[in-house]
């Protein structure tokens, strides 16, 4: 399996990871970097191809959620670079993604005057390629590649994606949160045991304190600031933390009876709240239950923001987008309020290096907003983490849930990844990688083979394990969860020949002669002198078999009296013959099959179907249990399986 990050490799932002699984190539996320305003904001798509033929090289694009660092480059990639293949995302992501893309386009093109950026039409055309991906639904991209989404928390519609092709599988987490908050649940995934788990590590070295303590600290700081007449600016993204903190402020204002005005950025957050109402089933249980009586996103104390309010006197609280102070309302208000020491700036989330938010958090007292503007930072700066990312403990918990064979770390700073990498390898004992952008990982994967185990092998293995436990005086009451098995594995071809795991006594390898190639005609031939086969004789009705046919067999012992009672037989009736007759009648229901009966000199009765499948009832005396044996050739494995099911049905 091949993994290469085009973005978010030892970095936060511009998430884009290429994975080749089972010969199929998937692009997980297609984001932009908020710290750049040039061509570096997009992933380096030239790594894939320089000819522009992306559709033939990428089988699917999967977007995990609507944040721009995960979807911001999508219209550029599809409409300007020419990818025309399928795009998969959850319904909430599909609904909200174009809103954020259009808002960013307006700021970049109409306010900043950039040229060559994607247009509104590009966004619409891009969204037409999207295929909805519902939670726990398996979607087939083609005949071989399957995708399945799992709940990721983080923001509305965020999903972790499991992809499988052939014998290889991968889980890509995107951003996720293992701790439930006031409006979303915690991330969860089945024990899918993928070959590779690709996980974000934004807070890979952080273990957060109590959520309740953080909320209390946040509310105290906001209350103290407005009491002294200051203004509170809370930069946050329109969906996720905005709703989380709005619910927190709303309940506190109502409880305390406060009248200080609270605002949120008009337009974008209003639309966001509308989608929260539409996709209420993606929220947590508490929100769903309260939604019956009152919509928790219809805020009583929080009103839409007007740009004219920025110079109004007196205290106020403003939730403004975006969360990193790099563009938009939050940056405009920051420039106005930053010089006043009575005001407060609360940064509730992560800021990418290079953004104004990152500069302010680093302690800079004079910040270059752009090449023409410097801002004096006298405002009280507080960094209170309400990030919807998993911390170190949450990341380890997700790895424990999924049980991967290999772990790849992305979407984090290199120093944090190094610490987490050693912790993962130490605790789980699996290889862990932290590739840089453009660094190719070629990960060897083990092949899992599904096989049908014979009853005889299972029973003998189970008995040996019980004997071993008794000999070691171990706790025999403890259930057997792992069973060592030693048998013969016969590989099928995914068609009629099913892969089987047999006891050595059921199939002796010494009976199989060496396979050789004829140099003359290059045809495969087998010396069949020791191979078990059924020669054709005039005394029976058996159909001629090829001399190189290897025959397998299994035995079924049954309780004669129980079968007699269940079938309503008389004491004088031959149970074995009655059982064979019942099996034959059920087999004869298939008009494509010809069922034949025969009886040998030793009294055994045989039922034949197909070219090689035979059911033989051995004569039993009073001291032995009746026995049925089923024999078949390898090329009629499917017919033998169906026949065995009928035998089990008749015997009960």
XYZ file of C-alpha atoms in Angstrom:
652
model
C 0.000 0.000 0.000
C 1.293 3.462 -0.930
C 0.609 6.639 1.094
C 1.826 10.126 0.194
C 0.654 13.416 1.758
C 0.295 16.309 -0.690
C -0.684 18.456 2.294
C -0.831 18.160 6.111
C 2.410 16.160 6.161
C 4.189 17.385 9.325
C 1.981 20.469 9.010
C -1.538 21.666 9.883
C -3.677 22.838 6.966
C -4.071 21.940 3.287
C -5.094 18.351 4.090
C -4.669 16.094 1.072
C -3.449 12.494 1.279
C -3.130 10.076 -1.641
C -3.548 6.385 -0.810
C -3.194 3.476 -3.222
C -5.090 0.514 -1.776
C -5.470 -2.734 -3.701
C -4.388 -0.987 -6.905
C -6.980 1.819 -6.531
C -5.953 5.410 -5.753
C -8.038 7.580 -3.404
C -7.506 11.245 -2.585
C -8.577 11.875 0.999
C -9.476 15.573 1.436
C -8.504 18.437 -0.851
C -7.921 21.459 1.367
C -6.158 24.807 1.289
C -3.571 26.337 3.626
C -4.790 29.398 5.518
C -1.257 30.703 6.066
C -0.515 31.367 2.366
C -2.002 33.680 -0.248
C -0.087 32.348 -3.273
C 0.104 29.022 -5.107
C 1.303 27.359 -1.890
C -2.237 27.549 -0.507
C -3.171 24.512 -2.679
C -1.654 20.993 -2.607
C 1.000 20.247 -5.213
C -1.184 18.417 -7.731
C 1.729 18.191 -10.166
C 3.003 15.357 -7.992
C 0.155 13.229 -9.407
C 0.713 14.141 -13.058
C 1.985 17.062 -15.090
C -0.246 16.256 -18.080
C -3.527 17.146 -16.346
C -5.025 13.660 -16.733
C -6.097 13.312 -13.083
C -9.297 11.344 -13.754
C -7.459 8.258 -15.052
C -5.027 8.304 -12.108
C -7.454 8.875 -9.216
C -10.414 6.553 -8.670
C -12.210 8.667 -6.042
C -11.941 11.839 -3.949
C -13.281 11.666 -0.377
C -13.961 14.833 1.658
C -14.272 14.188 5.402
C -15.863 17.537 6.428
C -16.537 21.100 5.297
C -13.642 23.042 6.880
C -11.669 24.848 4.196
C -8.380 23.225 5.177
C -10.033 19.964 4.073
C -12.200 21.032 1.108
C -10.994 24.514 0.050
C -9.019 23.340 -3.005
C -11.769 21.096 -4.379
C -13.241 23.486 -7.022
C -9.714 24.369 -8.120
C -8.835 20.668 -8.534
C -12.035 19.640 -10.337
C -12.874 22.678 -12.473
C -9.489 24.329 -13.055
C -7.182 21.291 -13.029
C -9.627 18.914 -14.735
C -10.549 16.065 -12.391
C -13.942 14.624 -13.469
C -14.224 11.507 -11.304
C -16.566 10.888 -8.343
C -16.396 12.883 -5.097
C -17.777 11.409 -1.872
C -18.942 13.334 1.216
C -21.741 13.130 3.777
C -25.037 15.006 3.117
C -24.340 17.763 5.723
C -20.892 18.322 4.220
C -22.367 18.510 0.723
C -24.925 21.098 1.909
C -22.532 23.342 3.868
C -19.343 23.047 1.807
C -20.480 25.344 -1.067
C -21.533 28.059 1.430
C -18.058 28.242 2.975
C -16.371 28.036 -0.433
C -18.479 30.895 -1.797
C -17.850 33.031 1.295
C -14.094 32.499 0.965
C -14.236 33.241 -2.769
C -16.012 36.558 -2.131
C -13.388 37.659 0.391
C -10.484 36.570 -1.812
C -11.746 37.902 -5.141
C -14.162 40.741 -4.384
C -12.402 42.249 -1.349
C -8.756 41.393 -1.977
C -8.989 41.571 -5.762
C -7.174 38.308 -6.550
C -7.428 36.938 -10.088
C -7.394 33.380 -11.401
C -9.365 32.092 -8.404
C -12.269 29.657 -8.849
C -15.676 31.196 -9.580
C -19.195 30.690 -8.224
C -20.008 28.563 -11.266
C -16.968 26.410 -10.581
C -18.300 25.694 -7.077
C -21.731 24.717 -8.455
C -20.236 22.469 -11.145
C -17.953 20.863 -8.579
C -20.860 19.999 -6.278
C -22.670 18.242 -9.149
C -19.976 15.543 -9.045
C -20.647 14.738 -5.367
C -22.033 11.335 -4.358
C -23.641 11.237 -0.857
C -21.943 8.980 1.686
C -24.213 8.069 4.619
C -23.017 6.778 7.988
C -22.359 3.007 8.130
C -23.480 2.636 4.505
C -21.161 0.684 2.214
C -20.758 2.475 -1.119
C -19.064 0.726 -4.038
C -16.980 3.059 -6.204
C -16.584 0.207 -8.700
C -16.648 -3.589 -8.552
C -13.623 -3.699 -6.216
C -13.373 -0.491 -4.152
C -15.759 0.036 -1.213
C -16.140 3.006 1.150
C -17.856 3.237 4.542
C -18.275 6.310 6.776
C -18.171 6.478 10.584
C -19.220 9.302 12.911
C -16.312 11.646 13.715
C -17.854 14.325 15.967
C -15.731 17.473 15.332
C -18.309 19.387 13.245
C -21.698 18.660 11.729
C -21.351 15.933 9.086
C -17.711 15.057 9.822
C -16.866 11.439 9.053
C -13.998 8.987 9.252
C -13.792 6.820 6.135
C -12.932 3.126 5.820
C -11.830 2.060 2.333
C -11.196 -1.482 1.177
C -10.079 -2.980 -2.124
C -9.247 -6.648 -2.398
C -7.235 -7.682 0.646
C -6.034 -4.166 1.578
C -7.861 -1.618 3.712
C -7.275 1.851 5.154
C -9.029 4.186 7.604
C -8.625 7.941 7.129
C -9.876 9.887 10.135
C -9.921 13.479 8.897
C -10.526 15.648 11.988
C -12.348 13.982 14.868
C -13.200 14.452 18.519
C -13.364 11.585 21.024
C -15.087 13.763 23.655
C -18.809 14.629 23.276
C -19.638 18.327 23.595
C -22.842 20.335 24.039
C -24.177 19.653 20.545
C -22.222 16.757 18.979
C -21.408 13.208 20.032
C -18.033 11.495 20.294
C -16.280 9.810 17.372
C -16.590 6.041 17.118
C -15.420 3.295 14.764
C -15.740 -0.480 14.679
C -12.748 -2.759 15.204
C -12.174 -2.887 11.443
C -8.458 -3.821 11.777
C -7.267 -1.884 8.714
C -3.816 -2.349 7.235
C -3.219 1.390 7.730
C -4.859 4.012 9.964
C -4.155 7.624 8.916
C -4.951 9.920 11.848
C -4.771 13.638 12.562
C -2.436 14.777 15.369
C -3.329 18.466 15.802
C -3.189 18.105 19.593
C -0.928 15.042 19.651
C 0.967 16.105 22.791
C -1.938 17.675 24.689
C -4.101 16.092 27.349
C -6.922 18.509 28.056
C -8.162 19.383 31.488
C -11.769 19.061 32.614
C -14.244 20.376 30.054
C -16.418 21.787 32.851
C -13.445 23.704 34.304
C -12.664 25.191 30.867
C -16.274 26.300 30.429
C -16.311 27.915 33.883
C -13.032 29.722 33.155
C -14.364 30.958 29.797
C -17.600 32.328 31.299
C -15.774 34.038 34.183
C -13.372 35.791 31.816
C -16.189 36.995 29.530
C -18.282 38.186 32.508
C -15.376 40.057 34.143
C -14.512 41.818 30.869
C -18.040 43.086 30.196
C -18.397 44.177 33.849
C -15.431 46.536 33.405
C -16.965 47.931 30.218
C -14.799 46.007 27.758
C -15.647 44.276 24.501
C -15.003 40.548 23.978
C -13.995 39.260 20.536
C -14.238 35.482 20.043
C -12.955 34.414 16.596
C -14.382 31.038 15.596
C -15.399 29.140 12.508
C -19.044 29.434 11.501
C -19.867 25.822 12.314
C -18.741 23.792 15.280
C -17.197 25.956 17.981
C -19.584 28.837 17.150
C -22.634 26.714 18.047
C -20.861 25.171 21.040
C -19.941 28.545 22.584
C -23.240 30.198 21.616
C -25.149 27.505 23.539
C -22.808 28.060 26.504
C -23.235 31.869 26.477
C -27.006 31.611 25.923
C -27.558 29.413 28.988
C -25.222 31.567 31.138
C -26.885 34.849 30.106
C -30.298 33.398 30.915
C -29.156 32.053 34.279
C -27.408 35.299 35.309
C -30.038 37.658 33.870
C -27.425 39.635 31.871
C -28.445 42.310 29.347
C -25.067 42.943 27.672
C -25.571 42.471 23.900
C -24.127 39.348 22.274
C -23.699 39.132 18.498
C -22.540 36.660 15.887
C -21.369 37.357 12.338
C -24.488 37.894 10.248
C -25.266 35.734 7.242
C -22.873 32.838 7.457
C -23.654 31.665 10.985
C -27.383 32.222 10.350
C -27.166 29.823 7.414
C -25.107 27.455 9.524
C -27.769 27.341 12.231
C -30.326 26.605 9.552
C -28.377 23.504 8.545
C -28.058 22.405 12.160
C -31.853 22.396 12.270
C -32.016 20.455 8.996
C -29.485 17.796 10.059
C -30.540 17.539 13.692
C -30.017 13.745 13.561
C -26.237 14.357 13.398
C -26.243 16.098 16.797
C -26.036 14.471 20.228
C -28.920 12.898 22.126
C -29.519 15.900 24.393
C -30.015 18.253 21.429
C -32.341 15.760 19.721
C -34.498 15.442 22.831
C -34.713 19.200 23.480
C -35.465 19.829 19.792
C -38.959 18.380 20.311
C -39.906 21.241 22.660
C -37.568 24.028 21.570
C -34.944 24.475 18.884
C -31.687 25.029 20.831
C -30.236 26.937 17.859
C -32.928 29.637 18.007
C -30.974 31.919 20.346
C -32.811 34.453 22.540
C -29.855 36.577 23.671
C -27.594 36.343 20.599
C -28.373 38.653 17.670
C -26.942 39.112 14.160
C -23.944 41.450 13.856
C -23.947 44.702 11.891
C -20.642 46.284 10.833
C -21.874 49.655 12.177
C -21.823 48.221 15.730
C -18.010 48.056 15.831
C -17.618 51.648 17.091
C -20.561 51.630 19.511
C -19.634 52.483 23.133
C -20.176 50.079 26.007
C -19.561 46.351 26.531
C -20.537 43.651 24.073
C -19.586 40.119 23.033
C -18.977 39.168 19.392
C -18.558 35.736 17.826
C -16.834 36.505 14.514
C -15.617 34.353 11.644
C -13.095 33.063 10.739
C -11.290 31.529 13.692
C -7.659 32.293 12.815
C -7.947 36.096 12.291
C -6.584 35.846 8.758
C -9.476 37.471 6.856
C -13.109 38.526 7.278
C -15.121 40.062 10.092
C -12.915 38.765 12.914
C -9.827 40.492 11.462
C -11.666 43.767 10.760
C -13.004 43.948 14.324
C -9.643 42.927 15.780
C -7.945 45.911 14.106
C -10.493 48.223 15.768
C -10.543 46.688 19.256
C -6.921 45.518 19.664
C -5.435 48.882 20.883
C -7.864 49.138 23.862
C -6.586 47.313 26.954
C -10.109 47.016 28.400
C -11.086 44.647 25.600
C -10.449 40.912 25.467
C -9.595 38.464 22.680
C -10.439 34.814 23.389
C -8.921 32.334 20.942
C -10.855 29.066 21.388
C -9.054 26.967 18.774
C -5.890 26.178 16.862
C -4.229 28.799 14.636
C -2.065 27.828 11.661
C 1.427 29.320 11.553
C 1.525 32.564 9.539
C -1.993 33.716 10.443
C -2.638 36.837 12.550
C -4.129 34.595 15.234
C -0.872 32.620 15.542
C 1.160 35.852 15.762
C -1.055 37.244 18.530
C -0.899 33.985 20.511
C 2.903 34.019 20.275
C 2.873 37.269 22.310
C 3.645 39.818 19.583
C 2.655 43.353 20.665
C 2.815 44.808 17.146
C 1.318 42.668 14.411
C 1.682 43.107 10.641
C -1.845 42.461 9.391
C -0.705 43.001 5.799
C 2.129 44.862 4.060
C 0.418 48.198 4.681
C -1.102 47.771 8.162
C 0.427 47.349 11.626
C -1.743 46.911 14.726
C -0.756 47.589 18.339
C -1.939 44.678 20.491
C -2.983 46.017 23.900
C -6.049 43.813 24.094
C -6.114 41.062 26.780
C -5.342 37.846 24.846
C -6.636 34.551 26.240
C -6.149 31.114 24.690
C -8.879 28.788 25.955
C -8.956 25.531 24.016
C -12.444 24.559 22.907
C -11.010 22.799 19.901
C -13.081 19.951 18.489
C -9.950 17.882 17.813
C -8.947 14.749 19.697
C -6.165 15.181 22.248
C -3.358 12.638 22.798
C -5.590 10.454 24.943
C -8.365 10.509 22.321
C -5.980 9.620 19.494
C -4.707 6.608 21.424
C -8.290 5.554 22.151
C -9.237 5.646 18.456
C -6.185 3.552 17.537
C -7.283 1.075 20.201
C -10.808 0.965 18.731
C -9.730 0.411 15.123
C -6.787 -1.987 15.854
C -4.709 -1.131 12.765
C -1.553 -2.925 11.652
C 0.190 0.360 10.759
C -0.391 3.982 11.812
C 0.369 7.112 9.761
C 0.339 10.527 11.476
C -0.704 13.657 9.539
C -2.201 17.102 10.245
C 0.152 18.023 13.079
C 3.417 19.735 13.881
C 6.546 17.590 13.487
C 7.585 17.944 17.140
C 4.180 16.735 18.333
C 4.190 13.872 15.851
C 7.591 12.632 17.071
C 6.327 12.327 20.634
C 3.100 10.594 19.616
C 4.930 8.297 17.188
C 7.106 6.825 19.947
C 4.065 6.505 22.216
C 2.038 4.611 19.584
C 4.879 2.191 18.812
C 5.526 1.622 22.530
C 1.906 0.988 23.510
C 0.553 -0.850 20.453
C 3.734 -2.388 19.051
C 2.812 -1.477 15.472
C 4.873 0.534 12.946
C 4.126 4.284 12.996
C 5.079 6.846 10.333
C 5.022 10.654 10.091
C 5.781 11.475 6.419
C 6.452 15.009 5.181
C 4.590 16.461 2.196
C 5.606 14.641 -0.977
C 7.250 11.762 0.926
C 6.113 8.374 -0.377
C 5.414 5.572 2.096
C 5.386 2.040 0.683
C 3.834 -0.084 3.426
C 3.877 -3.858 3.204
C 0.508 -5.388 4.038
C -0.270 -8.899 5.199
C -2.930 -10.791 3.349
C -5.888 -12.162 5.305
C -7.415 -15.266 3.796
C -10.984 -16.270 4.603
C -11.478 -20.023 4.578
C -14.139 -22.565 5.506
C -12.864 -24.746 8.372
C -13.999 -28.356 8.442
C -16.010 -29.589 11.428
C -13.443 -32.280 12.110
C -10.521 -29.819 12.299
C -12.462 -27.430 14.530
C -13.563 -30.145 16.961
C -10.071 -31.649 17.226
C -8.460 -28.209 17.711
C -11.019 -27.289 20.367
C -10.430 -30.553 22.227
C -6.637 -30.059 22.157
C -6.980 -26.511 23.534
C -9.183 -27.747 26.396
C -6.672 -30.517 27.196
C -3.819 -27.994 27.180
C -5.680 -25.744 29.613
C -6.408 -28.620 31.976
C -2.769 -29.735 31.864
C -1.593 -26.215 32.731
C -4.213 -25.966 35.524
C -5.473 -22.714 34.013
C -8.909 -21.264 34.654
C -11.104 -23.582 32.597
C -14.122 -21.330 33.235
C -12.562 -18.586 31.128
C -13.989 -18.783 27.571
C -11.677 -19.744 24.720
C -11.207 -16.548 22.682
C -8.273 -17.666 20.511
C -7.844 -21.142 19.072
C -4.560 -22.335 17.518
C -5.274 -24.471 14.453
C -2.943 -26.665 12.441
C -4.331 -27.876 9.160
C -4.044 -27.902 5.390
C -5.085 -24.727 3.543
C -6.454 -25.303 0.053
C -6.741 -22.032 -1.848
C -9.791 -21.409 -4.018
C -10.186 -19.082 -6.977
C -13.047 -16.857 -5.654
C -15.360 -18.727 -7.978
C -16.651 -22.266 -7.600
C -13.565 -23.369 -5.686
C -13.874 -22.096 -2.119
C -10.803 -21.837 0.096
C -10.914 -24.544 2.757
C -8.961 -25.370 5.914
C -8.907 -29.122 6.488
C -7.538 -31.577 8.979
C -4.491 -33.399 7.562
C -6.376 -36.719 7.866
C -9.053 -35.361 5.488
C -6.510 -34.590 2.815
C -3.066 -36.192 2.703
C -0.516 -33.979 0.953
C 1.595 -37.062 0.184
C -1.156 -38.199 -2.187
C -0.630 -35.196 -4.485
C 2.048 -35.691 -7.082
C 4.321 -32.977 -8.415
C 2.853 -30.644 -11.030
C 5.034 -30.389 -14.123
C 4.929 -28.503 -17.407
C 5.285 -30.179 -20.754
C 8.002 -28.434 -22.756
C 6.357 -29.473 -26.005
C 2.953 -27.825 -25.697
C 3.376 -25.924 -22.382
C 0.261 -27.617 -21.017
C 0.044 -28.516 -17.335
C -0.107 -32.232 -16.575
C -0.311 -34.239 -13.346
C 0.921 -37.732 -12.673
C -2.244 -39.199 -11.208
C -1.072 -42.647 -10.157
C -1.466 -41.832 -6.425
C -4.352 -39.400 -6.639
C -7.638 -40.575 -5.182
C -10.119 -40.885 -8.047
C -13.157 -42.894 -8.996
C -12.505 -45.067 -12.072
C -15.441 -45.749 -14.358
C -16.800 -49.289 -14.268
C -19.779 -50.967 -15.850
C -21.123 -51.861 -12.404
C -22.119 -48.326 -11.395
C -23.634 -45.216 -12.902
C -20.808 -42.847 -11.930
C -19.936 -40.257 -14.538
C -16.334 -40.392 -15.757
C -13.999 -38.070 -13.867
C -10.795 -36.549 -15.133
C -7.807 -38.651 -13.983
C -6.230 -35.607 -12.278
C -9.247 -34.904 -10.044
C -8.397 -34.623 -6.349
C -11.276 -35.799 -4.203
C -12.085 -34.451 -0.729
C -14.328 -36.039 1.842
C -16.096 -35.319 5.101
C -18.083 -37.559 7.437
C -21.367 -37.039 9.275
C -22.276 -39.279 12.209
C -25.912 -39.056 13.340
C -28.232 -40.359 16.030
C -30.336 -43.093 14.384
C -33.173 -43.064 16.915
C -33.480 -39.262 16.888
C -33.609 -39.165 13.072
C -36.101 -42.062 13.020
C -38.386 -40.214 15.440
C -38.099 -36.889 13.580
C -38.821 -38.481 10.170
C -41.660 -40.667 11.517
C -40.037 -43.965 10.459
C -41.026 -47.435 11.611
C -38.621 -49.633 13.573
C -38.272 -51.905 10.530
C -37.326 -49.047 8.153
C -33.688 -48.574 7.144
C -32.787 -45.140 8.501
C -29.758 -44.635 6.225
C -31.754 -45.398 3.074
C -34.568 -43.081 4.249
C -32.080 -40.286 4.880
C -30.526 -40.710 1.420
C -33.985 -40.746 -0.166
C -34.923 -37.466 1.589
C -31.627 -35.864 0.513
C -32.199 -37.025 -3.058
C -35.716 -35.537 -3.136
C -34.407 -32.153 -1.997
C -31.534 -32.249 -4.517
C -33.988 -33.153 -7.289
C -35.856 -29.883 -6.730
C -33.090 -28.244 -8.768
C -33.922 -29.169 -12.401
C -30.313 -28.522 -13.424
C -29.078 -31.434 -11.289
C -29.283 -35.140 -12.135
C -29.494 -37.342 -9.042
C -28.459 -41.001 -9.301
C -28.762 -43.896 -6.772
C -26.664 -47.036 -6.530
C -26.014 -49.856 -4.057
C -22.792 -51.814 -3.714
C -22.206 -55.435 -2.757
C -21.253 -54.546 0.837
C -24.671 -52.946 1.367
C -23.623 -49.303 1.260
C -25.948 -46.967 -0.635
C -24.606 -44.087 -2.742
C -26.319 -40.944 -3.996
C -24.488 -39.138 -6.831
C -25.045 -35.601 -8.090
C -23.063 -33.601 -10.619
C -19.826 -35.101 -11.880
C -18.133 -35.877 -8.586
C -20.350 -35.306 -5.547
C -21.252 -38.562 -3.796
C -23.108 -39.222 -0.540
C -22.541 -42.721 0.787
C -24.425 -44.336 3.682
C -22.199 -46.970 5.305
C -24.024 -50.001 6.744
C -24.048 -49.841 10.557
C -24.430 -52.657 13.039
C -26.098 -52.358 16.423
C -22.839 -51.328 18.130
C -21.895 -48.439 15.819
C -23.500 -45.160 14.876
C -24.708 -44.703 11.283
C -22.304 -42.732 9.104
C -22.722 -40.603 5.981
C -19.640 -39.689 3.937
C -19.604 -36.871 1.397
C -16.964 -36.890 -1.364
C -16.382 -34.241 -4.035
C -13.807 -32.943 -6.483
C -12.181 -29.533 -6.123
C -13.870 -28.106 -9.213
C -17.350 -28.770 -7.725
C -16.738 -27.129 -4.356
C -19.849 -24.935 -4.581
C -22.154 -27.857 -5.393
C -20.630 -29.826 -2.506
C -21.254 -26.937 -0.117
C -24.930 -26.761 -1.146
C -25.258 -30.535 -0.847
C -23.727 -30.518 2.640
C -26.268 -27.887 3.677
C -29.086 -30.213 2.549
C -27.510 -33.131 4.439
C -27.383 -31.046 7.626
C -30.994 -29.992 7.077
C -32.193 -33.609 6.767
C -30.156 -34.839 9.735
C -31.350 -31.901 11.854
